XYZ file of C-alpha atoms in Angstrom:
726
model
C 0.000 0.000 0.000
C 1.371 3.428 -0.959
C 2.283 5.565 2.025
C 0.810 9.098 2.053
C 3.226 11.899 1.283
C 4.130 14.391 3.996
C 2.162 17.152 2.263
C -0.905 14.889 2.232
C -0.430 14.169 5.946
C -0.145 17.890 6.666
C -3.337 18.666 4.737
C -5.252 15.916 6.518
C -3.931 17.012 9.907
C -4.998 20.579 9.254
C -8.556 19.338 8.807
C -8.275 17.317 12.001
C -7.237 20.289 14.135
C -9.809 22.670 12.603
C -12.690 20.177 12.769
C -11.707 17.721 15.484
C -13.663 14.690 16.630
C -11.459 14.379 19.726
C -9.829 17.206 21.679
C -7.348 16.792 24.532
C -6.618 19.604 26.983
C -3.048 19.223 28.214
C -2.520 21.022 31.516
C -6.123 20.768 32.699
C -6.677 22.239 36.147
C -9.611 22.950 38.472
C -8.174 26.411 39.248
C -10.917 28.890 38.407
C -9.920 31.614 35.978
C -6.974 29.673 34.548
C -6.569 29.391 30.783
C -7.299 25.670 31.032
C -10.472 26.123 33.125
C -11.751 28.830 30.799
C -11.085 26.543 27.848
C -13.220 23.794 29.405
C -16.028 26.297 29.911
C -15.799 27.310 26.248
C -16.048 23.672 25.162
C -19.349 22.984 26.927
C -21.163 22.944 23.579
C -18.558 20.817 21.787
C -20.133 17.845 20.028
C -17.031 15.597 20.070
C -15.011 13.863 22.785
C -13.066 16.023 25.241
C -10.137 14.513 27.185
C -8.579 16.266 30.176
C -4.890 15.512 30.801
C -2.980 16.201 34.013
C -1.271 13.585 36.209
C -2.109 15.608 39.352
C -5.869 15.031 39.197
C -7.984 11.887 38.741
C -10.970 14.041 37.791
C -11.866 17.694 37.287
C -15.419 19.013 37.541
C -16.869 15.530 37.279
C -14.866 14.668 34.149
C -12.169 11.959 34.298
C -8.642 13.375 34.035
C -5.931 11.237 32.420
C -2.320 11.094 33.575
C -0.772 11.482 30.097
C -1.537 11.713 26.408
C -0.458 8.116 25.885
C -3.049 6.999 28.490
C -5.984 8.387 26.512
C -8.540 5.947 25.055
C -7.977 7.360 21.570
C -5.507 9.562 19.707
C -6.759 13.158 19.775
C -7.200 15.113 16.593
C -6.278 18.327 18.398
C -4.372 18.962 21.594
C -4.678 22.282 23.411
C -1.356 22.870 25.166
C -2.093 24.937 28.280
C 1.366 24.462 29.775
C 4.163 26.807 30.832
C 6.693 27.689 28.154
C 9.444 25.353 29.376
C 7.177 22.258 29.120
C 5.798 22.941 25.665
C 8.506 21.483 23.419
C 8.455 18.050 25.046
C 4.654 17.982 24.858
C 4.700 18.875 21.166
C 7.239 16.140 20.452
C 5.011 13.625 22.253
C 1.987 14.738 20.230
C 3.927 14.205 17.021
C 5.032 10.726 18.120
C 1.447 9.714 18.979
C 0.028 10.843 15.628
C -1.975 13.814 16.891
C -3.348 16.002 14.114
C -2.320 19.351 15.555
C -1.714 21.428 18.658
C -2.812 24.861 19.845
C -0.074 26.481 21.930
C -1.149 29.248 24.290
C 2.295 29.960 25.770
C 4.150 33.105 24.783
C 7.826 33.982 25.181
C 9.024 32.863 21.768
C 10.133 34.748 18.667
C 7.898 37.715 19.503
C 10.402 38.751 22.235
C 13.226 39.181 19.722
C 15.646 37.294 21.976
C 17.837 34.772 20.188
C 17.148 31.946 22.647
C 13.382 32.421 22.262
C 13.677 32.550 18.468
C 15.571 29.264 18.572
C 12.899 27.703 20.809
C 10.238 28.560 18.246
C 12.440 27.250 15.445
C 12.652 23.872 17.193
C 8.848 23.682 17.329
C 8.671 24.487 13.634
C 11.239 21.786 12.897
C 9.034 19.178 14.617
C 6.100 20.250 12.443
C 8.165 20.091 9.233
C 9.548 16.671 10.021
C 6.331 14.960 11.146
C 3.360 16.756 9.602
C 1.974 17.739 13.012
C 0.219 21.093 12.638
C 1.018 23.838 15.150
C -1.128 26.901 15.832
C 1.049 29.363 17.676
C 2.898 29.667 19.896
C 1.488 32.801 21.496
C -1.898 31.826 20.048
C -5.401 32.632 21.260
C -6.868 29.578 19.526
C -9.746 28.982 17.155
C -13.493 28.502 16.914
C -15.493 26.177 14.665
C -19.112 27.164 15.158
C -20.381 24.166 13.217
C -19.019 21.675 15.763
C -18.881 23.914 18.820
C -15.116 23.421 19.033
C -14.069 26.615 20.815
C -10.381 25.808 21.312
C -9.554 28.998 23.150
C -9.299 30.507 26.603
C -10.795 33.807 25.441
C -14.405 34.920 25.587
C -15.356 34.459 21.971
C -19.135 34.404 21.449
C -20.175 30.813 22.127
C -23.378 30.951 20.110
C -23.457 32.089 16.505
C -26.525 31.459 14.416
C -25.604 29.312 11.421
C -26.997 30.424 8.084
C -26.107 30.471 4.426
C -23.942 33.599 4.546
C -21.361 32.862 7.239
C -17.898 34.440 7.181
C -14.693 32.570 7.923
C -12.490 34.971 9.910
C -8.685 34.697 9.972
C -6.562 36.934 12.170
C -2.899 36.834 13.006
C -3.760 38.846 16.098
C -5.941 37.082 18.634
C -7.069 40.358 20.165
C -8.264 41.697 16.803
C -10.069 38.415 16.145
C -11.817 38.758 19.486
C -12.836 42.305 18.692
C -14.256 41.339 15.295
C -16.026 38.299 16.721
C -18.279 40.548 18.765
C -20.048 41.451 15.524
C -22.104 38.355 16.358
C -23.965 40.625 18.778
C -25.232 42.753 15.887
C -26.224 39.776 13.743
C -23.081 38.891 11.737
C -22.632 35.155 11.206
C -19.267 33.352 11.346
C -18.450 29.802 10.340
C -14.952 29.893 11.885
C -12.651 32.224 13.775
C -9.029 31.198 13.277
C -5.947 32.777 14.863
C -2.351 31.655 14.537
C -0.198 33.873 16.756
C 3.483 33.638 15.854
C 2.744 31.266 12.979
C 5.611 28.841 13.573
C 3.813 26.351 11.325
C 0.186 27.096 10.361
C -0.137 30.527 8.832
C -2.636 32.644 6.924
C -2.075 30.719 3.682
C -2.929 27.387 5.354
C -6.085 28.858 6.807
C -7.222 30.341 3.499
C -6.700 27.002 1.772
C -8.751 25.243 4.441
C -11.643 27.703 4.455
C -11.769 27.813 0.660
C -12.843 24.170 0.761
C -15.322 24.460 3.650
C -18.903 24.718 2.403
C -20.125 26.419 5.589
C -17.870 29.388 4.851
C -19.258 31.692 2.135
C -16.525 34.355 2.247
C -13.142 34.681 3.946
C -12.209 37.797 5.925
C -8.541 38.051 6.817
C -6.501 40.562 8.815
C -2.765 40.010 9.163
C 0.582 41.785 9.303
C 2.747 39.734 6.979
C 4.471 36.397 6.466
C 7.919 35.062 5.733
C 6.960 33.465 2.415
C 4.160 35.523 0.846
C 4.346 33.476 -2.350
C 2.386 30.829 -0.442
C -0.313 33.408 0.181
C -0.621 34.022 -3.568
C -1.071 30.295 -4.185
C -3.728 30.077 -1.461
C -5.536 33.075 -2.962
C -5.454 31.410 -6.372
C -7.023 28.271 -4.893
C -9.784 30.300 -3.214
C -10.426 32.097 -6.509
C -10.719 28.799 -8.402
C -13.209 27.588 -5.805
C -15.102 30.900 -6.059
C -14.612 31.707 -2.390
C -14.313 35.504 -2.030
C -11.254 36.555 -0.031
C -11.319 39.983 1.628
C -7.977 41.048 3.038
C -6.954 43.796 5.449
C -3.183 43.924 5.561
C -1.585 45.813 8.402
C 2.017 47.114 8.291
C 1.676 48.623 4.823
C 4.436 51.215 5.184
C 7.650 51.063 3.230
C 10.074 50.996 6.156
C 12.498 48.185 5.554
C 11.695 47.845 1.837
C 14.718 46.963 -0.226
C 16.815 49.759 -1.647
C 16.805 50.088 -5.424
C 19.016 52.002 -7.809
C 16.281 52.374 -10.392
C 13.306 54.720 -10.112
C 11.053 51.681 -10.529
C 12.049 50.397 -7.100
C 10.728 53.591 -5.546
C 7.378 53.130 -7.312
C 6.870 49.435 -6.462
C 6.725 49.189 -2.682
C 6.008 46.029 -0.723
C 2.321 46.830 -0.209
C 1.929 47.460 -3.940
C 3.432 44.031 -4.631
C 0.961 42.345 -2.293
C -1.953 44.088 -3.971
C -0.788 43.328 -7.491
C 0.141 39.695 -6.830
C -3.090 38.890 -4.993
C -5.383 41.200 -6.933
C -5.084 39.080 -10.069
C -6.664 36.246 -8.054
C -9.685 38.353 -7.162
C -8.561 39.272 -3.647
C -10.458 42.304 -2.341
C -8.239 44.612 -0.292
C -9.718 46.912 2.326
C -7.603 49.756 3.655
C -9.395 50.100 6.967
C -9.934 47.509 9.665
C -13.453 48.882 10.210
C -14.359 48.040 6.606
C -13.409 44.361 6.671
C -16.579 42.748 8.002
C -19.029 44.925 6.059
C -17.364 44.069 2.764
C -16.976 40.397 3.703
C -20.648 40.163 4.720
C -21.649 41.657 1.357
C -19.614 39.058 -0.555
C -21.041 36.278 1.626
C -24.563 37.329 0.603
C -24.165 38.602 -2.963
C -24.833 36.414 -6.019
C -22.867 36.851 -9.249
C -23.608 40.245 -10.847
C -26.096 40.233 -13.713
C -25.200 43.752 -14.914
C -22.592 46.415 -14.178
C -24.896 49.296 -13.224
C -26.328 50.192 -9.836
C -29.737 51.696 -9.099
C -30.088 54.170 -6.226
C -33.431 54.501 -4.456
C -33.831 56.929 -1.575
C -36.509 58.949 0.167
C -33.939 61.696 0.624
C -32.481 63.902 -2.080
C -29.353 64.423 0.020
C -28.802 60.699 0.439
C -29.161 60.269 -3.323
C -26.534 62.946 -3.995
C -24.218 61.282 -1.487
C -24.666 57.983 -3.309
C -23.902 59.548 -6.704
C -20.689 61.081 -5.341
C -19.451 57.734 -4.045
C -20.495 55.848 -7.176
C -18.423 58.266 -9.255
C -15.509 57.981 -6.837
C -15.397 54.198 -7.225
C -16.339 54.010 -10.897
C -19.724 52.308 -10.451
C -21.991 53.104 -13.445
C -25.395 54.663 -12.778
C -27.348 54.099 -16.019
C -30.563 55.998 -16.631
C -33.726 53.905 -16.275
C -35.117 52.276 -19.395
C -38.289 53.931 -20.803
C -40.552 51.300 -19.260
C -38.854 51.668 -15.899
C -39.117 55.447 -16.046
C -42.838 55.210 -16.774
C -43.391 53.216 -13.580
C -41.291 55.661 -11.579
C -43.164 58.700 -12.897
C -46.469 57.067 -12.089
C -45.459 56.524 -8.469
C -43.296 59.538 -7.596
C -44.588 63.052 -6.936
C -43.481 65.847 -9.263
C -41.115 67.177 -6.595
C -39.280 63.813 -6.565
C -36.988 62.351 -9.212
C -37.968 59.537 -11.591
C -34.355 58.915 -12.585
C -31.217 57.350 -11.144
C -30.820 58.250 -8.348
C -34.509 57.789 -7.753
C -35.890 60.129 -5.091
C -39.193 58.591 -3.996
C -39.635 61.383 -1.395
C -41.102 61.074 2.072
C -44.511 60.351 0.481
C -43.639 56.642 0.636
C -44.503 56.809 4.341
C -48.115 57.497 3.339
C -48.004 55.262 0.252
C -45.725 52.251 0.890
C -46.966 50.593 -2.309
C -45.222 53.295 -4.341
C -41.837 52.292 -2.887
C -42.458 48.669 -3.776
C -43.477 49.594 -7.325
C -40.350 51.697 -7.841
C -38.001 49.075 -6.394
C -39.546 46.290 -8.445
C -39.281 48.378 -11.613
C -35.617 49.143 -10.984
C -34.916 45.481 -10.169
C -36.507 44.370 -13.461
C -34.390 46.817 -15.477
C -31.565 44.833 -17.168
C -29.119 47.740 -16.796
C -28.913 47.239 -13.035
C -27.009 44.522 -11.214
C -27.579 45.867 -7.703
C -29.930 48.206 -5.839
C -28.700 50.671 -3.215
C -31.296 51.896 -0.742
C -30.663 54.611 1.828
C -31.921 53.663 5.285
C -31.865 57.153 6.761
C -33.893 56.516 9.920
C -34.004 53.667 12.421
C -37.377 52.770 13.824
C -39.993 50.065 14.058
C -42.030 51.714 11.291
C -39.209 51.178 8.770
C -38.319 47.579 9.652
C -41.091 46.072 7.441
C -39.184 47.336 4.394
C -36.674 44.575 5.066
C -39.020 41.920 3.644
C -39.476 43.971 0.496
C -35.713 44.279 0.033
C -35.243 40.572 0.675
C -37.946 39.569 -1.793
C -36.300 41.643 -4.518
C -32.994 39.788 -4.329
C -34.767 36.453 -4.019
C -36.949 37.230 -7.059
C -34.497 39.015 -9.334
C -31.083 37.710 -8.244
C -29.855 41.247 -7.581
C -28.433 42.210 -4.190
C -30.027 44.993 -2.217
C -27.491 47.103 -0.308
C -29.101 48.903 2.618
C -26.912 51.817 3.685
C -27.748 52.418 7.338
C -27.256 56.184 7.559
C -28.988 56.596 10.895
C -26.564 57.582 13.658
C -28.557 55.178 15.869
C -26.287 52.362 14.802
C -28.009 49.646 16.816
C -31.477 51.132 16.540
C -34.673 49.164 15.901
C -34.298 46.862 12.932
C -30.494 46.975 12.782
C -29.981 43.382 13.918
C -32.786 42.102 11.685
C -31.232 43.840 8.685
C -27.798 42.352 9.429
C -29.164 38.818 9.774
C -31.226 38.910 6.599
C -29.463 36.663 4.021
C -30.654 38.691 1.015
C -29.764 42.186 2.250
C -26.243 43.553 2.676
C -25.914 46.246 5.331
C -23.373 49.066 5.128
C -22.807 51.877 7.602
C -21.068 54.014 5.016
C -22.066 54.975 1.466
C -18.384 54.959 0.528
C -17.906 51.378 1.696
C -21.050 50.315 -0.141
C -19.865 51.552 -3.521
C -16.329 50.319 -2.929
C -17.759 46.835 -2.323
C -19.901 47.048 -5.469
C -16.873 48.108 -7.542
C -14.804 45.207 -6.201
C -17.709 42.804 -6.759
C -17.777 43.772 -10.427
C -13.968 43.622 -10.749
C -13.829 40.148 -9.269
C -16.642 38.945 -11.537
C -14.831 40.295 -14.592
C -11.710 38.378 -13.596
C -13.739 35.209 -13.279
C -15.469 35.676 -16.613
C -12.383 36.554 -18.616
C -9.114 35.976 -16.797
C -6.406 37.944 -18.572
C -3.715 36.089 -20.471
C -0.617 37.403 -22.161
C -0.295 37.124 -25.911
C 2.071 34.657 -27.578
C 5.634 35.006 -26.320
C 8.589 36.523 -28.119
C 10.441 34.889 -30.995
C 12.515 32.010 -29.507
C 15.616 33.165 -31.345
C 15.269 36.646 -29.853
C 14.782 35.146 -26.389
C 17.984 33.117 -26.812
C 19.996 36.123 -28.010
C 18.899 38.274 -25.081
C 19.540 35.481 -22.588
C 23.054 35.009 -23.928
C 23.753 38.743 -23.665
C 22.471 38.915 -20.094
C 24.492 35.870 -19.048
C 27.688 37.098 -20.669
C 30.145 37.193 -17.792
C 32.310 39.939 -19.254
C 32.144 43.521 -18.063
C 30.077 45.202 -15.387
C 26.542 44.121 -14.471
C 25.169 47.459 -15.682
C 24.411 47.659 -19.391
C 24.801 50.980 -21.101
C 21.722 52.738 -22.406
C 22.553 51.678 -25.959
C 23.106 48.040 -24.972
C 19.884 47.937 -22.927
C 17.758 49.397 -25.720
C 19.298 47.028 -28.261
C 18.106 44.071 -26.155
C 14.621 45.526 -25.797
C 14.479 46.052 -29.557
C 14.866 42.277 -29.941
C 11.335 42.082 -28.469
C 9.971 44.649 -30.880
C 10.095 47.530 -28.405
C 10.372 50.723 -30.492
C 13.498 52.800 -29.750
C 14.828 56.039 -31.176
C 17.602 56.020 -33.816
C 21.086 56.501 -32.419
C 24.771 55.994 -33.087
C 27.733 55.604 -30.754
C 30.627 57.790 -31.807
C 34.237 58.469 -30.878
C 35.470 61.942 -31.653
C 33.990 65.110 -33.074
C 34.167 64.104 -36.736
C 32.169 60.919 -36.147
C 29.629 62.854 -34.056
C 29.117 65.383 -36.822
C 28.758 62.696 -39.509
C 26.163 60.791 -37.445
C 24.263 63.978 -36.705
C 23.996 64.774 -40.397
C 22.825 61.207 -41.118
C 20.152 61.175 -38.396
C 19.085 64.793 -38.777
C 18.440 67.623 -36.344
C 17.074 68.126 -33.709
C 19.267 65.725 -31.720
C 20.194 64.553 -28.251
C 23.802 63.956 -27.201
C 24.721 61.770 -24.219
C 27.802 60.289 -22.612
C 27.964 56.491 -22.867
C 29.491 55.049 -19.727
C 28.677 51.977 -17.622
C 29.744 53.992 -14.569
C 27.286 56.905 -14.865
C 23.781 55.626 -14.196
C 21.938 58.926 -13.835
C 23.299 61.001 -16.681
C 21.062 64.046 -16.228
C 22.284 64.613 -12.670
C 25.900 64.277 -13.862
C 25.404 66.948 -16.540
C 26.350 64.663 -19.419
C 23.109 64.972 -21.421
C 22.124 67.670 -23.894
C 18.683 67.721 -25.511
C 17.008 69.488 -28.412
C 20.215 70.330 -30.267
C 19.103 72.304 -33.337
C 22.229 72.750 -35.467
C 25.935 71.968 -35.872
C 27.095 74.905 -33.778
C 24.903 73.806 -30.848
C 26.152 70.249 -31.354
C 29.762 71.386 -30.956
C 28.906 73.299 -27.798
C 27.075 70.273 -26.361
C 29.938 67.953 -27.296
C 32.534 70.090 -25.489
C 30.292 70.608 -22.461
C 29.593 66.898 -21.966
C 33.269 65.967 -22.152
C 34.166 68.741 -19.711
C 31.558 67.565 -17.188
C 32.629 63.937 -17.632
C 36.209 64.908 -16.846
C 35.078 66.385 -13.502
C 33.455 63.156 -12.278
C 35.404 61.428 -9.512
C 36.540 58.722 -9.729
C 36.920 59.082 -13.503
C 34.308 56.959 -15.292
C 35.032 54.668 -18.177
C 33.824 56.287 -21.369
C 32.710 54.176 -24.325
C 32.018 57.239 -26.437
C 29.015 59.466 -26.981
C 25.521 58.696 -28.229
C 24.082 60.821 -30.985
C 20.336 60.273 -30.813
C 17.270 61.227 -32.733
C 15.377 63.800 -30.657
C 11.877 62.448 -30.176
C 9.219 65.140 -30.185
C 7.318 66.280 -27.121
C 4.784 63.962 -25.572
C 3.633 62.376 -22.346
C 6.586 60.830 -20.528
C 6.198 57.465 -18.823
C 8.462 55.132 -16.934
C 8.198 51.381 -17.537
C 10.243 49.054 -15.408
C 10.586 45.769 -13.614
C 10.649 44.575 -10.077
C 11.676 40.974 -9.485
C 10.402 39.778 -6.140
C 11.909 36.550 -4.747
C 8.487 35.374 -3.543
C 5.918 36.836 -5.917
C 8.064 36.771 -9.048
C 8.320 39.374 -11.831
C 6.255 42.566 -11.989
C 5.942 45.326 -14.529
C 5.574 48.876 -13.236
C 4.155 51.744 -15.308
C 4.079 55.328 -14.130
C 4.461 58.929 -15.130
C 8.148 59.391 -15.818
C 10.847 61.953 -16.431
C 13.003 63.511 -13.752
C 10.080 63.947 -11.310
C 9.076 60.284 -11.244
C 9.812 59.727 -7.538
C 7.969 62.912 -6.556
C 4.831 62.259 -8.595
C 4.650 58.529 -7.718
C 1.672 57.855 -9.968
C 2.074 54.226 -10.940
C 0.384 50.930 -11.736
C 1.906 47.516 -11.101
C 0.978 44.035 -12.306
C 2.564 40.580 -12.385
C 4.431 40.057 -15.654
C 3.624 39.240 -18.373
C 0.507 41.251 -19.160
C -1.648 41.160 -22.272
C -2.276 44.277 -24.346
C -5.693 44.568 -22.745
C -4.218 44.378 -19.257
C -1.528 46.875 -20.214
C -4.197 49.268 -21.444
C -6.040 48.930 -18.144
C -2.832 49.756 -16.264
C -2.378 52.952 -18.257
C -5.994 54.009 -17.802
C -5.720 53.454 -14.032
C -3.078 56.169 -13.629
C -4.247 59.356 -11.934
C -2.844 61.350 -14.828
C -4.562 59.257 -17.495
C -6.341 62.331 -18.829
C -2.996 63.432 -20.317
C -3.285 60.658 -22.894
C -6.429 62.222 -24.354
C -4.621 65.387 -25.366
C -4.040 67.997 -22.670
C -4.388 71.733 -23.420
C -4.430 71.270 -27.156
C -1.865 68.468 -27.265
C -2.346 65.460 -29.511
C -3.913 62.315 -28.091
C -1.603 59.371 -27.401
C -1.940 56.154 -29.404
C -3.012 53.978 -26.482
C -2.969 50.787 -28.576
C 0.695 51.373 -29.434
C 1.480 52.163 -25.793
C -0.293 49.011 -24.568
C 1.640 46.980 -27.133
C 4.965 48.413 -25.923
C 4.107 47.686 -22.270
C 3.025 44.138 -23.104
C 6.282 43.478 -24.993
C 8.380 44.809 -22.124
C 6.417 42.670 -19.679
C 7.202 39.594 -21.767
C 10.894 40.577 -21.721
C 10.719 40.801 -17.917
C 8.953 37.448 -17.550
C 11.332 35.649 -19.932
C 14.493 36.968 -18.270
C 13.515 37.327 -14.621
C 16.291 34.934 -13.588
C 18.919 37.233 -15.120
C 17.518 40.679 -14.287
C 18.301 42.613 -11.144
C 16.690 45.817 -12.379
C 15.148 47.226 -15.538
C 14.167 50.869 -15.922
C 12.970 52.543 -19.143
C 12.686 56.261 -18.452
C 11.311 57.944 -20.365
C 8.981 56.301 -22.786
C 7.792 59.275 -24.820
C 4.210 59.009 -26.005
C 3.474 61.421 -28.821
C 0.766 61.764 -31.426
C 2.208 59.301 -33.895
C 4.832 57.362 -31.953
C 5.502 55.652 -28.659
C 9.270 55.308 -28.205
C 11.630 54.035 -25.496
C 14.213 56.817 -25.262
C 16.424 55.767 -22.326
C 16.921 52.452 -20.519
C 18.824 50.921 -17.632
C 19.367 47.188 -17.250
C 21.249 45.675 -14.321
C 22.128 42.014 -14.700
C 21.667 39.701 -11.750
C 24.982 38.596 -10.246
C 26.026 36.438 -7.320
C 24.518 37.616 -4.031
C 26.098 40.897 -3.006
C 28.308 41.342 -6.055
C 25.857 43.434 -8.075
C 25.297 45.979 -5.340
C 28.999 46.177 -4.460
C 30.020 46.679 -8.078
C 27.412 49.377 -8.598
C 28.452 51.215 -5.463
C 32.064 51.183 -6.605
C 31.316 52.416 -10.120
C 28.717 54.995 -9.069
C 30.631 56.525 -6.172
């Protein structure tokens, strides 16, 4: 019989610890208020077998207490380790030897202290897990809750009763305290299938928990709050699995600042921070990011209740003109379309709305609906039937018993038309009459902010678009071109930094358009090349030692004639001679001067975990000040590249600004797609790639300057660059 692989054992054991049939409490004690005693209290509703283990007591609270794990009548699926720090490692080793599925370790005093001895103690626990397949939650862990089985494996006061329904959220939190705080949403009617915490994450981490919940049918959406992880590539794979299983994943990542991000010589590194990488790598798998902790559960609850969208537009229905205006503002902010009602829909609205209302979108039904509730129903039903609308947004401006009956109307609309109704609870009486009933209703999503409502709708549509038509890059580059570039990048001769001319020549192998240029030695050659290319021209020093030529004063642009060329030639050589230490000079570049246009930067970031990314932003010398960029995993298709460009804050520049010519966006998307394929093909050999600027004019899109740094042995690239750029 074939033995199961270790990864299969680990997967099975994860299921055992999250949904155990047998739980053992190691360190059980009758001492009131202890972690162990509080754990027993929490497990009163547990449907499986509970074993207490402590050699000091024959029984505790009427339950038999066993002297050791090996004395138990059966092997536990999960063991809760409520022992002091110094006893934990031996207990974990015993659990592994007995074939326990997993352990929950309460004890702290491990890697979180920063002390080397404590870090090593945690590493030994992790080594046991790696070697045996035993799953470890913690150390420094608050535990977990499975509401389906009543397995509250925690000492904390998580809500013990949570009404099961068809829209339960699986909650994951690295922080136990934040999990506890979110769990109290049960009191306002939110439903959870699981609450999972993992503390220091010596073994089980956020990726493991996402993979598990993505396969649990009781969980309709996954809400996750965490700080980070050592190997975030695993998180991307877990997100991909959840996306394939159509399990919405809503993520609130803490620690999003750039402190500690790697230094980069290229401008691209400044544009592609660590948080941007997380968002780009996970966003392609439909992950919904929320920037604020307070937003997490509202958005997750919406995704747990919402069906697949039937149309992209939203209909706004309110009895308040102000609420309708607020909704329009937020819809525009998040790019949610608000189509006008179809003629038949408008006819129904006009028949049921007073003249001082609005039979449009937003639809202002006015306060008359209090006297004529049937008019509200007629308007909502008409909007729900309209094929332009995929969701209805209703403003719940007042809390009160008189308004609670509207809940059934909202619920019936989603049930009848398959379109979610988003009730925005604008009343400052947050827990007023009807609030809990609204939250518990499976066909109505409740928001306490109009902004959060339309953000959720925008992300709902984005995720659906990804599922309908996942982007794919076009056919790769010519194999011969790939081989030539690879050989050039792996050539061991010379410095790791390619000159501008060398870098652009490699990009041209992929069909990236570049400006005409010639490398020259001496004035006569410069003059001959200038006459061949034609004025106006650019003149630049070519040196592998001068990475930022503008700052060094070795670039001259818009040279109009031979006299200006001579002046530029002499000036560049004079400035080059003043650089210390003296740079190596390969000559000068005489370049075609590309006309004015929008300047972009296109570059690469190669992340050891997430892989290659392409970064697009507004370029030129102010790139790091403007910081308007888009990032995506490479390669990208032309369609994806076009979406990146249109997402920039300065996208209006491409349409022709102040009389300027419009940019050929198809040509720009093609250039970006080709560069992304270059990045993907040669990620193993690239340390950095920076094309700045790409000039986008009326008739051309051209790569004018480029920096490529080849990947070297660890440390050698950075050392060499520091020496040559000092």
